[in-house]
PDB file of C-alpha atoms and ligand atoms in Angstrom:
ATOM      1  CA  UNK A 265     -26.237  -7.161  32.723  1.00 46.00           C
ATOM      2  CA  UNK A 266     -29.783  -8.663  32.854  1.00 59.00           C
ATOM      3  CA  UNK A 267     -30.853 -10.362  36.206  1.00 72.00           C
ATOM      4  CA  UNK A 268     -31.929 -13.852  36.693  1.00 77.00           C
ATOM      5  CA  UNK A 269     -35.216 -12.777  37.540  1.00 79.00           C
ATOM      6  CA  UNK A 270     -35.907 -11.643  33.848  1.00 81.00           C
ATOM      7  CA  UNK A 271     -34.638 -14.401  32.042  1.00 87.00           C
ATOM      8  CA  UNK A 272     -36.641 -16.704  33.927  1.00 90.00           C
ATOM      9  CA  UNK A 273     -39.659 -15.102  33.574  1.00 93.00           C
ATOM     10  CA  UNK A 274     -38.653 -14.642  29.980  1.00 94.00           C
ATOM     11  CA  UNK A 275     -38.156 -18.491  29.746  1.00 93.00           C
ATOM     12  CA  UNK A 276     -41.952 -18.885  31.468  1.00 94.00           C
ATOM     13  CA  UNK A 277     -43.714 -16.659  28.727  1.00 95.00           C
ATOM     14  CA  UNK A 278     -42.099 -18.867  26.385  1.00 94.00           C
ATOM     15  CA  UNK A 279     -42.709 -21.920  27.566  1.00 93.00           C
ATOM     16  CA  UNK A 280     -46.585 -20.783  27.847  1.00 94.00           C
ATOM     17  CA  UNK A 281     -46.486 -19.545  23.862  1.00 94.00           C
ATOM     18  CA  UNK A 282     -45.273 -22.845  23.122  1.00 91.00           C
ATOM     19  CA  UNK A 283     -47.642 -25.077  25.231  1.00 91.00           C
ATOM     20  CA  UNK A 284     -51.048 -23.388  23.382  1.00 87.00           C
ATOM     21  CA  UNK A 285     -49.811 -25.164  20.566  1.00 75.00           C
ATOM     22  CA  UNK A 286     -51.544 -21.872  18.347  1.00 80.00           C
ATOM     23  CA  UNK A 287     -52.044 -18.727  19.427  1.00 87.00           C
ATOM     24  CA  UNK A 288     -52.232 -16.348  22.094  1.00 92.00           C
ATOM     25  CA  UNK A 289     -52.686 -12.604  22.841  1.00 92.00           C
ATOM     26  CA  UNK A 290     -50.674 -10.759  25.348  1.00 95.00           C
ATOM     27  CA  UNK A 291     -53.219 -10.408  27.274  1.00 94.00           C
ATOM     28  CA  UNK A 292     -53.787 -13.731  28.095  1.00 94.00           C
ATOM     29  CA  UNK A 293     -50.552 -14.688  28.202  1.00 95.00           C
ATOM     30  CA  UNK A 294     -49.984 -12.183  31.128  1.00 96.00           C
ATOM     31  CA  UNK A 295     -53.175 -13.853  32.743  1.00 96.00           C
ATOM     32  CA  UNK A 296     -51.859 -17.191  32.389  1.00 95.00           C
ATOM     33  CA  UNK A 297     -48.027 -15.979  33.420  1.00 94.00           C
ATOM     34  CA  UNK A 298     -49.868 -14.844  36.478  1.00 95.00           C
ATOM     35  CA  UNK A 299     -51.907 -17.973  37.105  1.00 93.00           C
ATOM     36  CA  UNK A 300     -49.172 -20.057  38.156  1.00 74.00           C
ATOM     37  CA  UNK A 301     -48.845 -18.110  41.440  1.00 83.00           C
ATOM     38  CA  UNK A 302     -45.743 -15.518  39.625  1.00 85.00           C
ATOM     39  CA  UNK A 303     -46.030 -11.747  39.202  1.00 91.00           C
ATOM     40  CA  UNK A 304     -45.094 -10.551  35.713  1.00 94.00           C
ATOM     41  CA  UNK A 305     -45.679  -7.325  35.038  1.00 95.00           C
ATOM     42  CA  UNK A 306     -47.558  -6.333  31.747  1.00 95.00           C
ATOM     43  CA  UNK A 307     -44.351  -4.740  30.556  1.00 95.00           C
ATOM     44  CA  UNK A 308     -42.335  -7.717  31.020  1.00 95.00           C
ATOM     45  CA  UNK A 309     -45.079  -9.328  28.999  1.00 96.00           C
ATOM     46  CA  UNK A 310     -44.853  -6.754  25.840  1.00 96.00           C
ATOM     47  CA  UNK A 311     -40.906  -6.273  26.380  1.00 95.00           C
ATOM     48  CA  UNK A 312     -40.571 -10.060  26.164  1.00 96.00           C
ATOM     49  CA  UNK A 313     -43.036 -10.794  23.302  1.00 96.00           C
ATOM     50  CA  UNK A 314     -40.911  -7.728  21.194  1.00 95.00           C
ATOM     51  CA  UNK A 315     -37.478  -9.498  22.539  1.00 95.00           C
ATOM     52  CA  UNK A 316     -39.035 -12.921  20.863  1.00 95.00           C
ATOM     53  CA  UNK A 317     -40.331 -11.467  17.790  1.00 93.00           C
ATOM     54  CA  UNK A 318     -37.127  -9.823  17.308  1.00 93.00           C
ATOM     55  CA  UNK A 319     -34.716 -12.933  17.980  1.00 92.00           C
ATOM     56  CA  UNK A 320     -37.232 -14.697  15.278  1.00 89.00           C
ATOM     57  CA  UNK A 321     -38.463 -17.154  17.890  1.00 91.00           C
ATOM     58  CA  UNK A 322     -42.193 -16.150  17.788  1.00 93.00           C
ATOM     59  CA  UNK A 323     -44.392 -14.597  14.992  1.00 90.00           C
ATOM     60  CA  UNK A 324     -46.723 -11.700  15.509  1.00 91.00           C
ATOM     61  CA  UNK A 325     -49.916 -11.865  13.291  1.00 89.00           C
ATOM     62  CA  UNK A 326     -52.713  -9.547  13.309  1.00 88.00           C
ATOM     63  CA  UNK A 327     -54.992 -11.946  11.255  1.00 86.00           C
ATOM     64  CA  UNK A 328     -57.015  -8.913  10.597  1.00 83.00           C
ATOM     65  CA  UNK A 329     -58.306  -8.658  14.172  1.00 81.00           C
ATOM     66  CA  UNK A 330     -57.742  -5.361  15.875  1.00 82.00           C
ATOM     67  CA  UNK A 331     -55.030  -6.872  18.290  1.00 84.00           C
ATOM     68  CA  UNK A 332     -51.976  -9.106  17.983  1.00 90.00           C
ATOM     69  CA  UNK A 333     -51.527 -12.530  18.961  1.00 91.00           C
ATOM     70  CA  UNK A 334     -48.492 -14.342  18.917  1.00 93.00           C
ATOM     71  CA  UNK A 335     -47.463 -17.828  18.047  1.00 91.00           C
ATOM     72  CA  UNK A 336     -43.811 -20.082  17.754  1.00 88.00           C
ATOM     73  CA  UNK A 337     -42.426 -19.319  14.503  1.00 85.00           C
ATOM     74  CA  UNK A 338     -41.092 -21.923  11.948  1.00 73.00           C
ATOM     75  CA  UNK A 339     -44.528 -23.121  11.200  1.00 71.00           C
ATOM     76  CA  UNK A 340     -45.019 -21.931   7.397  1.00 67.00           C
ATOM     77  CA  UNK A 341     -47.472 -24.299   6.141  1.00 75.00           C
ATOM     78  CA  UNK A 342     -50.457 -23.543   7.726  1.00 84.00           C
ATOM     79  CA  UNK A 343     -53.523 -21.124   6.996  1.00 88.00           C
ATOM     80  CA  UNK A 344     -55.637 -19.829   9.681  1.00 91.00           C
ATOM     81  CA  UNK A 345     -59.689 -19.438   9.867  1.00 93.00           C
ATOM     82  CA  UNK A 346     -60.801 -16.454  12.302  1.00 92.00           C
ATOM     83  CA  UNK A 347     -64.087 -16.059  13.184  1.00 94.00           C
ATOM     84  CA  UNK A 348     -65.662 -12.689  12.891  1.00 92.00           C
ATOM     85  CA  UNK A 349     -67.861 -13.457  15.863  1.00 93.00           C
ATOM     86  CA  UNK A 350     -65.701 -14.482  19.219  1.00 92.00           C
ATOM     87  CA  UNK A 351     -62.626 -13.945  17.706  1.00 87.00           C
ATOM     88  CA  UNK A 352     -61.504 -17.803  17.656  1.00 88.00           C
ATOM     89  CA  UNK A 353     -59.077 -18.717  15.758  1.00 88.00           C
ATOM     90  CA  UNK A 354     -57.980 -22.144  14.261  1.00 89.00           C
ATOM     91  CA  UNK A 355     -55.386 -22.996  12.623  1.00 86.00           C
ATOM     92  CA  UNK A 356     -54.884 -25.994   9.901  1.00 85.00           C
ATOM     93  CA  UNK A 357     -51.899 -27.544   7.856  1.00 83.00           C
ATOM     94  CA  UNK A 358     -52.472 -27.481   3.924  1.00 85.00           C
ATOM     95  CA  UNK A 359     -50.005 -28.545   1.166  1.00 87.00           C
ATOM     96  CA  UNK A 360     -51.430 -25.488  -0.772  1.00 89.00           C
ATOM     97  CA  UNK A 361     -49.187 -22.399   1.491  1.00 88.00           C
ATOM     98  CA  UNK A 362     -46.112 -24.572   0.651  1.00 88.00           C
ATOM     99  CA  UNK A 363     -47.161 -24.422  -2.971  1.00 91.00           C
ATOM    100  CA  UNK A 364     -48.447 -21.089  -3.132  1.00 90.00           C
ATOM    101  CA  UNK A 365     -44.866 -20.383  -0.934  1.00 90.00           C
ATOM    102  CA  UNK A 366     -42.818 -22.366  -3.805  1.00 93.00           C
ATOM    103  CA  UNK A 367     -44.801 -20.906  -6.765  1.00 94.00           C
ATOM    104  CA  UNK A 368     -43.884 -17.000  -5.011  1.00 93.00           C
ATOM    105  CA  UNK A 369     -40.187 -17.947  -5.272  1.00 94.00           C
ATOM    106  CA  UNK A 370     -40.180 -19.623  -8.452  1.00 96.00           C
ATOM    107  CA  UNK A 371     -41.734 -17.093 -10.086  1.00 96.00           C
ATOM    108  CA  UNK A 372     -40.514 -13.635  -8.627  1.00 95.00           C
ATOM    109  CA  UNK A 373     -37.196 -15.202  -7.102  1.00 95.00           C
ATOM    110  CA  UNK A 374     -38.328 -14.109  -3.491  1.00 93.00           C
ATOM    111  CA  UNK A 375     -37.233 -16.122  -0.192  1.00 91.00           C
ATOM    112  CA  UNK A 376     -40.301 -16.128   1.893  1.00 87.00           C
ATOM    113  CA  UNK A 377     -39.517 -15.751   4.986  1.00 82.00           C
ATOM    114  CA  UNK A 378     -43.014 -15.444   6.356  1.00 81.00           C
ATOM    115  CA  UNK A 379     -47.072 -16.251   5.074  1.00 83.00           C
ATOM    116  CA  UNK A 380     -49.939 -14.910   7.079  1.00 84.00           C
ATOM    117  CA  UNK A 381     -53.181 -16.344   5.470  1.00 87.00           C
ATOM    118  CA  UNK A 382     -56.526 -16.211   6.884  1.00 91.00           C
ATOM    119  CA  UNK A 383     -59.794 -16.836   5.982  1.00 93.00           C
ATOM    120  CA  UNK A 384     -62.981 -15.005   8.271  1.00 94.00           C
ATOM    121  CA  UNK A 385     -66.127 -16.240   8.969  1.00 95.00           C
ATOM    122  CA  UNK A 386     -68.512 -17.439  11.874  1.00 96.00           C
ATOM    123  CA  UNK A 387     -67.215 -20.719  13.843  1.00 96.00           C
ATOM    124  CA  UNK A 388     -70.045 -22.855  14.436  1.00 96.00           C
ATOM    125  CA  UNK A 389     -70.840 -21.933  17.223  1.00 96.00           C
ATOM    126  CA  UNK A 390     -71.859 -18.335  16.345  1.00 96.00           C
ATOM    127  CA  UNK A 391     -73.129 -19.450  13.222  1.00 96.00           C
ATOM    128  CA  UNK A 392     -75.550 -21.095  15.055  1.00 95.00           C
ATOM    129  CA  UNK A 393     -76.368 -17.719  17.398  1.00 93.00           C
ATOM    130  CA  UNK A 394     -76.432 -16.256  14.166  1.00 92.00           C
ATOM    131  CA  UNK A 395     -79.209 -18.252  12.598  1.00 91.00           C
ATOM    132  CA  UNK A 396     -81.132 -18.909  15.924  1.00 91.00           C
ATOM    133  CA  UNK A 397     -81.505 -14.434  16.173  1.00 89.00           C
ATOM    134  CA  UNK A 398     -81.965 -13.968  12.712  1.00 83.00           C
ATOM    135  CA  UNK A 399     -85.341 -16.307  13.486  1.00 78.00           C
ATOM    136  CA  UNK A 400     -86.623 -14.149  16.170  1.00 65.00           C
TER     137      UNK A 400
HETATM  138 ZN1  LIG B 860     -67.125 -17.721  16.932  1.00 95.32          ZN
HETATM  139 ZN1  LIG B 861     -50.778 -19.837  13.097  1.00 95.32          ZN
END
């Protein structure tokens, strides 16, 4: 039987993935956990973000990046920008997934169950270190 303490700290790191409204890496979602004055252990963090991804509550994307970062599931209609540079990543809603989504099923009788789009490139903010050292 599973002790209190676990399901609330469970019930923190899911409150914090929720609250970023996008997405977040384990990593700072173990800073953050520990922020607020708690101690969560970095195994809670990656035992909990497993437990989540397995119940279907959150969706693990790689976005190409070397590490994962995690984000409430449900949302299927939106496409994601990543910058090559920092590693930022935005995310925007587009009628076009839902299409692309619908056009998938129509045509190969699939049920998508998940999209993970992304697009790379330099935010503009490293865009702009990018043409200010290609000067010099
Ligand atoms: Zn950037
Ligand atoms: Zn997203």
């Amino acid at each position: 039987m599973e002790n209190y303490r676990q399901s609330s700290q469970r019930q923190l790191l899911l409150k914090l993935i929720s609250e970023v409204n996008g997405h977040i890496d384990a990593k700072e979602l173990y800073r953050r956990a520990n922020a607020q004055g708690n101690s969560v252990s970095t195994a809670t963090v990656y035992r909990s973000l497993n437990l989540f991804k397995e119940l279907g509550i959150v969706d693990e994307r790689s976005l190409g990046q070397r590490h994962y970062c995690y984000e409430v599931s449900g949302k299927l209609d939106h496409c994601h920008v990543v910058c090559q540079g920092c590693g930022k990543i935005v995310e925007f809603e587009t009628p076009l997934v839902n299409q692309l989504v619908e056009a998938a099923q129509r045509e190969h009788g699939f049920n998508i169950t998940k999209t993970e789009l992304y697009l790379k490139g330099y935010c503009p903010w490293c865009e702009r270190e990018r043409e200010l050292s290609l000067r010099h």
